[in-house]
XYZ file of C-alpha atoms in Angstrom:
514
model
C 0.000 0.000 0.000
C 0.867 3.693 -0.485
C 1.597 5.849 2.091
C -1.095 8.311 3.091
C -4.014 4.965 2.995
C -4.899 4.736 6.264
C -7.625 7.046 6.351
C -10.030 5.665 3.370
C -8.876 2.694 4.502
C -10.493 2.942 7.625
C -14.020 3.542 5.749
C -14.001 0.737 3.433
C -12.357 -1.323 6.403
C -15.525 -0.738 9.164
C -18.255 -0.648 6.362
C -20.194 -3.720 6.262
C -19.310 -5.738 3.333
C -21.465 -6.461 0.875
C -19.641 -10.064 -0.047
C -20.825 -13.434 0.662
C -19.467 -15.138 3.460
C -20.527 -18.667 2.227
C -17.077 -21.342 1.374
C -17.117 -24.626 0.957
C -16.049 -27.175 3.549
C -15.393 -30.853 3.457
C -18.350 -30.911 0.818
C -20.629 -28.897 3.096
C -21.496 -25.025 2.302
C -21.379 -23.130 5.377
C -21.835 -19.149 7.118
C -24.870 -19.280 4.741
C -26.705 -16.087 5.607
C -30.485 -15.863 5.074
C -31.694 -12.325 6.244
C -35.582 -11.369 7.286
C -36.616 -8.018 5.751
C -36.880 -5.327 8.539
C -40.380 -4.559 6.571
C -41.553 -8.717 7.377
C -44.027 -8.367 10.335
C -42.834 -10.366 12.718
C -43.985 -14.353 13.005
C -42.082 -17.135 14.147
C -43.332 -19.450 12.535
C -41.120 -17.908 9.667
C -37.970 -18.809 11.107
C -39.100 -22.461 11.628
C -40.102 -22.886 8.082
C -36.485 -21.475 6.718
C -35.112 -24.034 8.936
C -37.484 -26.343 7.042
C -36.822 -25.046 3.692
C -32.817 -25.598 4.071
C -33.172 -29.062 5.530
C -35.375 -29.978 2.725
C -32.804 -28.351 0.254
C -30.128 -29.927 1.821
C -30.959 -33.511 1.395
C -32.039 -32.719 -2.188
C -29.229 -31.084 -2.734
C -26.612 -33.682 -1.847
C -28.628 -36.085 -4.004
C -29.142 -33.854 -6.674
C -25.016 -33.320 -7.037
C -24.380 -37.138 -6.942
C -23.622 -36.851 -2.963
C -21.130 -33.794 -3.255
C -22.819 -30.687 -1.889
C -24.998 -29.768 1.336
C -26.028 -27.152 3.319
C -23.658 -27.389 6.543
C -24.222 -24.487 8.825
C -26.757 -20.965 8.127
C -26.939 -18.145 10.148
C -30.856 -16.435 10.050
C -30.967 -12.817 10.264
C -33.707 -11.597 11.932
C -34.890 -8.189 11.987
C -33.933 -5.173 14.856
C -37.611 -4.258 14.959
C -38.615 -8.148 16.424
C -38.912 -9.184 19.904
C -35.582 -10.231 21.217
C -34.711 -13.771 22.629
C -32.137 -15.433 24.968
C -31.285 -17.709 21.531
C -30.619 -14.730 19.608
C -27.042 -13.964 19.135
C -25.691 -10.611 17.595
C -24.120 -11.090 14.176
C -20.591 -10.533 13.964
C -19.789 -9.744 9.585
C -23.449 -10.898 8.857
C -25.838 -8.355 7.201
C -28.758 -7.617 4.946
C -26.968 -6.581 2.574
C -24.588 -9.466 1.861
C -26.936 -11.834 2.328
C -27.132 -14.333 0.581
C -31.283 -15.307 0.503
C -33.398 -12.000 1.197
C -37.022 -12.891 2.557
C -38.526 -9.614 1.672
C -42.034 -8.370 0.620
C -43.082 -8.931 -3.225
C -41.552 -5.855 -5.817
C -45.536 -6.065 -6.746
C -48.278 -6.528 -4.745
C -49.643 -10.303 -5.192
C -46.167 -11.050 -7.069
C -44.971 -13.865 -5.275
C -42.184 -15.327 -7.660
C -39.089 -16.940 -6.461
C -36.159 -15.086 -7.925
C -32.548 -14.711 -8.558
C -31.025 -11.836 -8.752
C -28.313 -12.884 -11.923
C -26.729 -10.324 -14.380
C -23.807 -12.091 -14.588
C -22.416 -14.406 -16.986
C -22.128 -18.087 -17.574
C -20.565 -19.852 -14.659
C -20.381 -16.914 -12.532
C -22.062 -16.325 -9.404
C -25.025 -14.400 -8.808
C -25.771 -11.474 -6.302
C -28.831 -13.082 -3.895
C -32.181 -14.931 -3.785
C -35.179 -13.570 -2.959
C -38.226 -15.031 -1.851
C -41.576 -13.642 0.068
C -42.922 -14.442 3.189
C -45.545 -15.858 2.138
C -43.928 -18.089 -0.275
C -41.445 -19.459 3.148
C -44.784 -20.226 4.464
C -46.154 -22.392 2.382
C -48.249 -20.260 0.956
C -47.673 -20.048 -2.265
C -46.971 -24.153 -2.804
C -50.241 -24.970 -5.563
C -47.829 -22.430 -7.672
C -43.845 -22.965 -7.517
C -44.112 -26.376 -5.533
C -42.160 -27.601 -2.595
C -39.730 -24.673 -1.278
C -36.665 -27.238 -0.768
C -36.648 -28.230 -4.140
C -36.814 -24.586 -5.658
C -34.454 -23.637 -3.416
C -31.977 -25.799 -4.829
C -32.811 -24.767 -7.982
C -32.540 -20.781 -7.439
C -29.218 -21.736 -5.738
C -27.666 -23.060 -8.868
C -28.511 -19.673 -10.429
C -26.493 -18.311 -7.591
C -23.866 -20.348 -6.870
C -22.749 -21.763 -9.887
C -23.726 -19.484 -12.588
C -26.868 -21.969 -14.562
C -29.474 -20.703 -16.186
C -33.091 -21.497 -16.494
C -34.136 -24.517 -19.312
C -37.140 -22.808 -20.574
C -37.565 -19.424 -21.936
C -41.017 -17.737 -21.604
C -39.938 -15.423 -24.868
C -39.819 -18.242 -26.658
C -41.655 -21.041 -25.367
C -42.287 -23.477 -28.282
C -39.599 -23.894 -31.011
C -39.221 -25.947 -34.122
C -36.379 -28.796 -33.883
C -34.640 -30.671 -36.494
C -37.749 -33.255 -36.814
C -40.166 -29.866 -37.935
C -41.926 -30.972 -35.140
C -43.406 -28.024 -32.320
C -41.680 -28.865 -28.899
C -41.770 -27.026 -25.866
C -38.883 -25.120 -24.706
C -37.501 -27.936 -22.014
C -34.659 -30.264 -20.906
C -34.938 -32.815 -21.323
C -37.309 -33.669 -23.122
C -38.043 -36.731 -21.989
C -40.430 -34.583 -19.820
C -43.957 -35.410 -21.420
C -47.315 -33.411 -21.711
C -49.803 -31.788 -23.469
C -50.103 -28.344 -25.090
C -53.131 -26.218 -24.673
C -54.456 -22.737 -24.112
C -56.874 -22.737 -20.907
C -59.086 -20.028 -20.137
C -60.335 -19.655 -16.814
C -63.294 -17.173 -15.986
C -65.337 -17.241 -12.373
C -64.878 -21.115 -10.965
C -64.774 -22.438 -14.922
C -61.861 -23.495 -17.260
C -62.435 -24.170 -20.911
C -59.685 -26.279 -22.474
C -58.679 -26.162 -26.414
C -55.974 -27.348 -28.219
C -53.173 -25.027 -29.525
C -53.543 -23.042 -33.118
C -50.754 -22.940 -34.943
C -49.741 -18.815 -36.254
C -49.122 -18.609 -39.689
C -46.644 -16.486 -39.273
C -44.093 -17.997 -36.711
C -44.987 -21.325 -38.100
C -45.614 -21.843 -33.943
C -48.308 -22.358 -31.356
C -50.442 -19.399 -31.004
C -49.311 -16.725 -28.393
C -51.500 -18.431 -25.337
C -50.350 -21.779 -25.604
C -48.647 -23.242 -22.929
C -47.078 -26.840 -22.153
C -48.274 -28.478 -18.834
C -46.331 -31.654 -18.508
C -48.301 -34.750 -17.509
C -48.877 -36.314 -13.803
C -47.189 -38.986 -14.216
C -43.343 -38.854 -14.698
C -40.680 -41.059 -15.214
C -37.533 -38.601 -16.578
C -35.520 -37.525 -13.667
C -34.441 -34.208 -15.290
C -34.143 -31.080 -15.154
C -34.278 -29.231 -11.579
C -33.466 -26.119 -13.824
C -36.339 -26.745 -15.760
C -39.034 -28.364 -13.419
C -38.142 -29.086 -10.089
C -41.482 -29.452 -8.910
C -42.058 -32.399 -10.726
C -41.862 -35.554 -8.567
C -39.614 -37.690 -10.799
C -37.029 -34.590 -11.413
C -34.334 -35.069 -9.282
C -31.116 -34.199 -11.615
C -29.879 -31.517 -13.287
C -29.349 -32.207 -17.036
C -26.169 -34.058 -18.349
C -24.205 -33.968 -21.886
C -26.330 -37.141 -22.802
C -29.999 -35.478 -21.926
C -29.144 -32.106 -22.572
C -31.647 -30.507 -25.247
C -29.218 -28.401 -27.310
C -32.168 -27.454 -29.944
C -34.452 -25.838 -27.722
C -34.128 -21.856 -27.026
C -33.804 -21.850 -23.372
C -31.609 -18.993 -21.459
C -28.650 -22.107 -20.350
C -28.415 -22.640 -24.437
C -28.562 -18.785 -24.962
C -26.186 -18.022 -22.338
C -23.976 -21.065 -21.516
C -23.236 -22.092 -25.404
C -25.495 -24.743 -25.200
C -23.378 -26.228 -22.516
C -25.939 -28.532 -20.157
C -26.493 -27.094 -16.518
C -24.179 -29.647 -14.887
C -21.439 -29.268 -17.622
C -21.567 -25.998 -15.873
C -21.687 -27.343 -12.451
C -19.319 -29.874 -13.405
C -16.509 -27.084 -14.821
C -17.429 -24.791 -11.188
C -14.355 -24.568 -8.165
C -16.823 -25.943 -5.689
C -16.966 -29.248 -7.964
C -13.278 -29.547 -8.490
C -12.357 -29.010 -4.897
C -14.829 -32.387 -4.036
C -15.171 -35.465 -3.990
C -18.466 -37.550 -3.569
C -19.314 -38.392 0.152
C -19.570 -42.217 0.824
C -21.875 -41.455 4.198
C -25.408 -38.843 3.716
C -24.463 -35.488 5.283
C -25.666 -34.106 8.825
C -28.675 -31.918 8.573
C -27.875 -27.890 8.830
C -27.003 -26.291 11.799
C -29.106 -23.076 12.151
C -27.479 -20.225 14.039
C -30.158 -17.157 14.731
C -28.804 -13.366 14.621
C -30.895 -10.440 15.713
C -29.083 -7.243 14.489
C -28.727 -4.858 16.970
C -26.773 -1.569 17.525
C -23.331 -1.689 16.903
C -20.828 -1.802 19.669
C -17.172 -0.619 18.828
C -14.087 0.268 20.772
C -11.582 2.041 19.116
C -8.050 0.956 20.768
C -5.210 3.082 20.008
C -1.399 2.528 20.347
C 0.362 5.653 21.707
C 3.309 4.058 22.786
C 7.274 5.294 22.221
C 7.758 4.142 18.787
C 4.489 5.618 17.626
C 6.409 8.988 17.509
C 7.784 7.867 14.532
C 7.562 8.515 10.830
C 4.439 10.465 11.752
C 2.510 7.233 12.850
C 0.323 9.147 15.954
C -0.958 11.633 13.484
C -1.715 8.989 10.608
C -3.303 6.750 13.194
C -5.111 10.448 14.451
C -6.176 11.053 10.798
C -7.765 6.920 10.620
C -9.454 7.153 13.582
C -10.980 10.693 12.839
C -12.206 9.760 9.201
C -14.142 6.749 10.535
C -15.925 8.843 13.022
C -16.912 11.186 11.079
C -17.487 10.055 7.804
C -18.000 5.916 8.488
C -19.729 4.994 11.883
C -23.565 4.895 11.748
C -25.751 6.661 14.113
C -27.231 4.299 16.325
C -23.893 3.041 17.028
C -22.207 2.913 20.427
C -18.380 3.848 20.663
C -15.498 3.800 22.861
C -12.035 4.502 23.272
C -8.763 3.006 24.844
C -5.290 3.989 24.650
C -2.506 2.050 25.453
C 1.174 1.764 26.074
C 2.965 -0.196 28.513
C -0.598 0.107 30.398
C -4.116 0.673 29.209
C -6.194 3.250 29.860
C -10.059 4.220 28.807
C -10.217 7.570 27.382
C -13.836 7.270 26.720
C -17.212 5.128 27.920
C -19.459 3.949 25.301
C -21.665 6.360 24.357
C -24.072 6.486 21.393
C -23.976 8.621 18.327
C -27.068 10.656 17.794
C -25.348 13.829 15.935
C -22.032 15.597 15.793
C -21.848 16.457 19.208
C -21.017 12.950 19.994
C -18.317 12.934 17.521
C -16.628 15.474 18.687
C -16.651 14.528 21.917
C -14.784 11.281 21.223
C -12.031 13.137 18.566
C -11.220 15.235 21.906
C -9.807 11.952 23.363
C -7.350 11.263 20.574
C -3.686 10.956 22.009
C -1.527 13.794 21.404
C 1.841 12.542 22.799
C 3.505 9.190 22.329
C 5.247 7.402 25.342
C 6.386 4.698 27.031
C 6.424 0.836 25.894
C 3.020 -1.303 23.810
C 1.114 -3.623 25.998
C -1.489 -4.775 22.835
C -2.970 -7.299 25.203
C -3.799 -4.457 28.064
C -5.325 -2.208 25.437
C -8.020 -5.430 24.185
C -8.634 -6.386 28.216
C -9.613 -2.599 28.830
C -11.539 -2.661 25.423
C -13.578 -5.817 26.521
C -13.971 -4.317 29.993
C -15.635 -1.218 28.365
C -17.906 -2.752 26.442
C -19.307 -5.546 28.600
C -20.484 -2.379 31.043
C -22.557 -1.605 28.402
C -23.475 -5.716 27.096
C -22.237 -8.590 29.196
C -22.046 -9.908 25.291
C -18.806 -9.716 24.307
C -19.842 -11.800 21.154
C -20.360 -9.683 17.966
C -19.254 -6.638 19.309
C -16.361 -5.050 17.547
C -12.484 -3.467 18.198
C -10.586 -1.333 15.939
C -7.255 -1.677 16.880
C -4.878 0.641 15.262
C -1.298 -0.403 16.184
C 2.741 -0.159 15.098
C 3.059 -3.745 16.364
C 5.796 -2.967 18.310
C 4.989 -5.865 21.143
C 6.136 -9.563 21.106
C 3.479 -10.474 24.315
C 0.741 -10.573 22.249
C 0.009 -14.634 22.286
C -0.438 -13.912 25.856
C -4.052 -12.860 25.087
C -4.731 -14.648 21.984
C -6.813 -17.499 23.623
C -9.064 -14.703 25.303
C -9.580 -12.952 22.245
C -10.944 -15.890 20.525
C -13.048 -17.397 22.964
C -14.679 -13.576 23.180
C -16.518 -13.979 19.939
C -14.957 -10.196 19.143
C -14.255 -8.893 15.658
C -10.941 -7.579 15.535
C -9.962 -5.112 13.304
C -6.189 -4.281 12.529
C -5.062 -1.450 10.747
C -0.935 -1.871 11.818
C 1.467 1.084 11.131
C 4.730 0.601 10.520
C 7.312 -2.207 9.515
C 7.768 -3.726 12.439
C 4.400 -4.593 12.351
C 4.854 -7.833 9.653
C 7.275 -9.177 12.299
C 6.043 -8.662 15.812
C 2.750 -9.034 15.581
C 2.210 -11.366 12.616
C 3.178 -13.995 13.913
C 1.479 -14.192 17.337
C -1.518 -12.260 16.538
C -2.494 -12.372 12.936
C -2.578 -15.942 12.997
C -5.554 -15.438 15.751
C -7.028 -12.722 13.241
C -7.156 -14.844 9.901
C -7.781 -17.988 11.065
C -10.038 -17.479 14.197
C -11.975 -14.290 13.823
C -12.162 -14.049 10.087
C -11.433 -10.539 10.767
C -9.447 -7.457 8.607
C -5.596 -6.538 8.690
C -4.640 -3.659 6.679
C -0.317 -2.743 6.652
C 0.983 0.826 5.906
C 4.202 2.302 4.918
C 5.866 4.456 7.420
C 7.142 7.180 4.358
C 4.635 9.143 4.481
C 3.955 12.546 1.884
C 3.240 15.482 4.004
C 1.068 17.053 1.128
C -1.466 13.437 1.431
C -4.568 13.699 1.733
C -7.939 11.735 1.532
C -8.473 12.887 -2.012
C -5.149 10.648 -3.181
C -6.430 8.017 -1.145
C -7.756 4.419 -2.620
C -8.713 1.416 -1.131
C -7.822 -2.498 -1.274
C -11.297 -3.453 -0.806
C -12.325 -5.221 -4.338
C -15.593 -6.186 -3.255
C -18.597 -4.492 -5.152
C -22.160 -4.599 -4.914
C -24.855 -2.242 -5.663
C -28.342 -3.120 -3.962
C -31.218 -1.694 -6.113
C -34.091 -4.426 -4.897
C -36.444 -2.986 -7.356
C -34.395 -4.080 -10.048
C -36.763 -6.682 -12.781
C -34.785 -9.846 -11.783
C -33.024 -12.009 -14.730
C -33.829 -15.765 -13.010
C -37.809 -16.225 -11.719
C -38.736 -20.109 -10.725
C -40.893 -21.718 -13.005
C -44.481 -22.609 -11.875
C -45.625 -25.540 -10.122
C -47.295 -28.618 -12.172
C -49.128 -30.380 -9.905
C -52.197 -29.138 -10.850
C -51.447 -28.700 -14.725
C -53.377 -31.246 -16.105
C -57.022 -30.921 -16.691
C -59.016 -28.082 -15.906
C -57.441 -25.928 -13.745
C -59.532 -23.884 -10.893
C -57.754 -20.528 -11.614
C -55.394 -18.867 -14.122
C -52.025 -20.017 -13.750
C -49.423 -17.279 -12.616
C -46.869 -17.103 -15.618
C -43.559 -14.623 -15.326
């Protein structure tokens, strides 16, 4: 890194992130976050049926994948504005906005699609699912089918970058035979096409017109595949089908029909796709059915932070006091939410707490903590006393340590920091690092950083002790690569198809279509 960082860096470090947490381990997909919509009324029986919903996905998923994928561990978000609970744990990097499955309220009223968000390519991941309450409840079953098995399906969108197998542009096509198929894979998937027209508690059924123009079935024409299955593919076609339990292969794959996975994959099959994805080549099949998921629940709260600064003897030089100054001033002003509750410790040899948590309303606040900023540098670094008075500070305030956060900005001038790496772990805390100065990489790497990457999952950024007197935030840049722009709005690219259970005879109501 340059220089003069450490200010932006201190913005883009303390903002949430808007980045998946999920990885893959030992064949099991875990820190899954599914958020609740602050705008969801409260019900509880929401939460159970997510639990439901994953389980369900889970089991379908792992067979689904030939016994190489499951859900292993998700964390549901539940809304500030809810009752609180003694099971309810604050989240530590978990928010709404990284989520990774958003149960919010329809875009439309009555709209109650399952969706995708995907604008990316072929193979890529996608930004989130969606789906409405109502749809979690059950709700909405007679339509899109059993929520485990479309959850599966809108995860492929996500995860590994598939595409739908029909195409609602173009729902009928022409193969090599002349003969008028539905857009499908595969199509071993058999049925009947037919327009329906439903008025009051009637249907009237007729068979499809051909236009002379498009050589096609006429505009309301749809396919509704029959009861009675026997072709096991495709879950990115059908899921809701009872015999579908497979994505489609190189030997079922129907290349001829329209769909988006022809359009946008090259007419590569869905698990071709799957197949060619990191999460595949970093597996093996299990020889033993998973565990079910582990369900954490997080109830977002306030957010607790301690700032802990290092104002010891070797922070005197190469301007490191004033850079560290500069850091901590930019994220109070321009980075830390209102709402929040904030603190501050300085340490040398010794801690000691410059400020209580208080909570930021307005300015005033603010100021009040940028009054407590060091202004002299003494003495020797005591990391470990500066964290103890941190924790110390904020349990007054939540006997929680758990979620809460530290900012610790630091030369890493002290080899006793293993002494408090145990109690820093077993504290649930996030730790943030921004270290000044070279001697950072080899005092406290080794001890502490260890703690940071492997234990709390938490940030480290390193600076340059030349520093440009002339520096200042508008030469600044960030390391942060992470992007993500939230516009929920947005017409989504992937919607679940409809349920078929009931397509076959007359149907009691109009069939929801995309």
């Amino acid at each position: 890194l340059t220089p003069g960082l450490v200010s932006l860096l201190v913005l883009f470090l303390l903002q949430r992130s808007n980045t998946s947490l999920v990885r893959l381990n030992d064949n099991g997909y875990e820190d899954l976050v599914i958020a609740i919509d602050p705008g969801v009324p409260e019900d509880g029986k929401l939460i159970e049926q997510i639990k439901d919903m994953v389980t369900t996905a889970s089991t379908y998923l792992f067979e689904a994948t030939q016994k190489r994928f499951f859900f292993k561990n998700v964390s549901i978000l539940i809304p500030e504005n809810w009752e609180g609970s003694p099971e309810y744990k604050r989240p530590k990097h978990e928010s709404y906005e990284q989520a990774d499955v958003r149960v919010a309220a329809p875009a439309l009223p009555g709209r109650d699609e399952p969706y995708t968000r995907q604008f990316t390519e072929c193979g890529e991941k996608a930004e989130y699912i969606h789906f409405t309450p109502d749809f979690v409840l059950g709700k909405k079953q007679n339509e899109y089918g059993p929520s485990g098995r479309l959850f599966v399906h809108e995860w492929a969108h996500l995860r590994w970058g598939v595409f739908d197998e029909y195409n609602e542009q173009k729902p009928f096509y022409s193969g090599k035979s002349k003969k008028i198929e539905a857009t499908r894979c595969s199509t071993g998937i058999t049925g009947k096409n037919r327009v329906y027209k439903c008025q009051g508690g009637s249907c009237t059924e007729n068979f499809c017109k051909i236009n002379s123009t498009t050589k096609l079935y006429e505009k309301d024409c749809q396919f509704f595949p029959n009861k009675v299955q026997t072709e096991k593919a495709s879950i990115m076609f059908m899921q809701s089908i009872d015999s579908v339990l497979e994505f489609c292969n190189a030997e079922n794959h129907n290349q001829e029909a329209p769909s988006l996975q022809n359009i946008k994959c090259n007419f590569r099959s869905t698990w071709e796709v799957i197949s060619n994805s990191e999460d595949f080549k970093n597996t093996t099949p299990m020889a033993a059915p998973p565990p079910p998921p582990v369900f954490s629940l997080l109830r977002i709260s306030e957010r607790i932070l301690c700032l802990v600064l290092d104002k010891s003897g070797s922070m005197s030089l190469y301007n490191r006091l004033n850079r560290m100054n500069q850091a901590a001033k930019y994220f109070l002003l321009q980075t830390v939410e209102n709402g929040s509750w904030v603190g501050m410790v300085h340490f040398d040899s010794a801690a000691s707490v410059k400020s209580e948590l208080i909570q930021i309303k307005s300015d005033s606040e603010k100021n009040k903590l940028l009054e407590s900023l060091p202004t002299v540098a003494l003495g020797g670094t005591s990391i470990c006393s500066g964290i103890a008075a941190a924790f110390q500070v904020i349990q007054k305030l939540n006997p929680q340590i758990d979620g809460s956060e530290i900012v610790l900005l630091t030369d890493g001038e002290d080899s006793t920091t293993g002494s408090c790496a145990d109690a820093v772990k077993q504290s649930g805390a996030v730790i943030h690092l921004i270290a000044l100065g070279p001697n950072a990489d080899s005092a406290l790497f080794p001890s502490y950083m260890v703690l940071i990457y492997k234990a709390l999952m938490t940030h480290k950024h390193y600076t340059l002790d030349h520093h440009e007197e002339g520096e200042t935030e508008d030469n600044h840049t960030h390391t942060q690569k992470h992007k993500h722009i939230h516009t929920p709005n947005s017409p989504p690219l992937s919607i679940a198809p409809v349920n078929t259970k009931d397509w076959h005879g007359c149907l009691s109501k109009k069939l929801k279509k995309k």
